[in-house]
Amino acid sequence: MSPRAGLDKQTLVLAAAELADELGMEGVTLAQLAARLGVRSPSLYNHVNGLKELRTLLAIYGLQQLHAVMSASIEGVSGGAAVHAISRAYITFAQQHPGLYETTLQAPEQGNAELEEAGARTLQLIINVLSGYELGRTGGLHAVRGLRSILHGFAALRNKGGFGMPLDLEDSLTRLIDSYIAGISCMRTVD
């Protein structure tokens, strides 16, 4: 069977990303994707080798998109302002693209160079933002884990409606990131 005109791997990934944001990652199936694209499920195999490859492609795309918004957020800023900017970009991405965001959470599978590279670029961006705090390599990686944990927790609670108190969420995020910065500011190490 020949591929349908206008249907390619990128079209599949974009449509799957929309599905993920609407239905969550569990809602991204080949049957759902085929229905969205107006084709039969077997047609998708002309472009992907099944659901596992599609989800890997989504993870790559998700990491690329997350990297792009975080990178754009820090243009012209550094230090604490960059930590705040990258944090807001992360939270906004998770809110606007909840399903696609979900794809970015797993550690890259070993042996997939493109996925490893997308993850490494995002990791390096955060390391660069935190480099002014002189944490050393190991300390910097611990700081990245800490920031990622804070941001994921905040994003997950926000996306699930877990912040019911009548407090300004932006103010809460600002205070949280200020506390994080204060914490890493006194942890300078060289390794």
C-alpha positions in Angstrom: 0.0 0.0 0.0 1.5 3.4 -0.9 1.5 6.3 1.5 -1.4 8.7 1.3 -0.5 12.0 -0.3 0.1 14.7 2.3 0.6 12.2 5.1 4.1 12.0 6.5 5.8 11.3 9.8 5.7 15.0 10.9 1.9 15.2 10.2 1.4 12.1 12.3 3.5 13.5 15.2 1.6 16.9 15.1 -1.8 15.1 15.1 -0.7 12.8 17.9 0.5 15.8 19.9 -3.0 17.3 19.6 -4.5 14.0 20.7 -2.2 13.8 23.6 -3.1 17.3 24.8 -6.8 16.5 24.4 -6.9 13.0 25.8 -3.6 12.4 27.6 -1.0 10.0 26.5 -3.2 7.0 27.1 -5.6 8.3 24.6 -3.0 8.3 21.9 -3.6 5.1 20.0 -3.1 4.2 16.4 -6.9 3.9 16.0 -7.5 7.3 17.5 -4.7 8.9 15.3 -6.1 7.2 12.2 -9.6 8.5 12.9 -8.2 12.0 13.5 -6.4 11.9 10.1 -9.2 10.2 8.3 -7.3 7.1 7.3 -7.3 3.5 8.3 -4.9 2.4 11.0 -2.8 0.2 8.7 -2.0 3.3 6.7 0.0 4.7 9.6 2.5 1.8 9.3 3.8 3.4 6.1 5.2 6.1 8.4 5.8 4.6 11.9 6.5 1.1 13.1 3.8 1.1 15.7 2.7 2.9 18.8 6.1 2.6 20.5 7.8 4.5 17.7 5.0 7.1 17.6 5.4 7.7 21.4 9.1 8.0 21.0 8.6 10.6 18.2 6.2 12.4 20.4 8.8 12.5 23.2 11.4 13.9 20.9 9.0 16.5 19.6 7.9 17.4 23.2 11.4 17.8 24.3 12.2 20.0 21.3 9.2 22.2 21.9 9.9 22.5 25.7 13.5 23.4 24.9 12.4 26.0 22.4 10.0 27.8 24.8 12.5 27.7 27.6 15.3 28.9 25.4 13.3 31.8 24.1 12.3 32.8 27.6 15.8 33.4 28.7 17.0 35.6 25.8 18.7 38.7 27.3 18.4 37.6 30.9 20.7 35.7 33.3 21.0 34.8 37.0 17.8 34.7 39.0 15.8 36.4 36.3 16.7 33.5 33.9 15.7 30.9 36.6 12.4 32.6 36.9 11.9 32.9 33.2 12.7 29.3 32.4 10.5 28.2 35.3 7.5 30.2 34.0 8.1 28.9 30.5 8.2 25.3 31.8 4.9 25.8 33.8 3.2 27.5 30.8 4.3 24.7 28.5 2.9 22.1 30.8 -0.4 23.9 31.1 -0.8 24.6 27.4 0.4 21.1 26.3 -0.4 18.7 29.1 -0.2 15.5 27.0 2.9 16.6 25.1 4.4 17.7 28.4 3.8 14.2 29.7 6.0 12.8 27.0 9.0 14.8 28.3 9.0 13.2 31.7 10.7 9.9 31.0 14.4 9.4 30.9 15.5 9.0 27.3 15.6 5.3 26.2 19.2 4.1 25.7 20.2 3.7 22.1 17.9 6.3 20.6 20.3 9.0 19.6 17.7 11.5 18.6 15.8 11.2 21.9 19.0 11.2 23.9 20.1 14.4 22.1 16.8 16.1 22.7 16.9 15.3 26.4 20.6 16.3 26.6 19.9 19.7 24.9 17.1 20.5 27.5 19.3 19.4 30.4 22.2 21.5 29.1 20.0 24.5 28.8 19.1 24.3 32.5 22.7 23.6 33.5 23.7 26.7 31.6 21.1 28.8 33.4 22.3 27.5 36.7 26.0 27.8 35.9 26.4 31.2 37.5 25.7 29.6 40.9 29.1 27.8 40.8 27.6 24.5 41.9 30.2 22.3 40.1 29.2 19.4 37.8 27.6 17.1 40.4 26.0 20.0 42.4 24.7 21.4 39.2 23.0 18.1 38.3 21.5 17.9 41.8 20.2 21.5 41.3 18.7 20.6 37.9 16.9 17.6 39.6 15.7 19.9 42.3 14.3 22.5 39.9 12.7 19.9 37.7 11.0 18.4 40.7 9.7 21.7 41.9 8.4 22.7 38.5 6.9 19.3 37.7 5.1 19.3 41.1 3.8 22.8 40.6 2.7 22.0 37.0 1.1 18.7 38.0 -0.9 20.3 40.8 -1.9 23.2 38.6 -3.0 21.0 35.7 -5.1 18.8 38.0 -6.7 21.8 39.8 -4.9 21.0 43.0 -4.5 24.7 44.0 -7.9 25.5 45.5 -6.9 28.3 47.8 -7.7 31.8 46.6 -4.0 32.8 46.3 -2.3 34.2 43.2 -0.5 31.2 41.6 2.0 33.5 39.9 3.0 34.9 43.4 3.2 31.4 44.7 5.5 30.4 41.9 7.7 33.5 42.3 8.1 32.8 46.0 8.9 29.1 45.4 11.6 29.9 42.8 13.0 32.7 45.1 13.3 30.1 47.8 15.0 27.6 45.4 17.5 30.3 44.3 18.2 31.2 47.9 18.9 27.6 48.6 21.3 27.0 45.7 23.0 30.3 46.2 24.6 29.0 49.4 25.7 25.7 48.0 28.7 26.7 45.9 31.0 23.7 45.4 33.7 22.8 42.9 34.0 19.1 41.8 
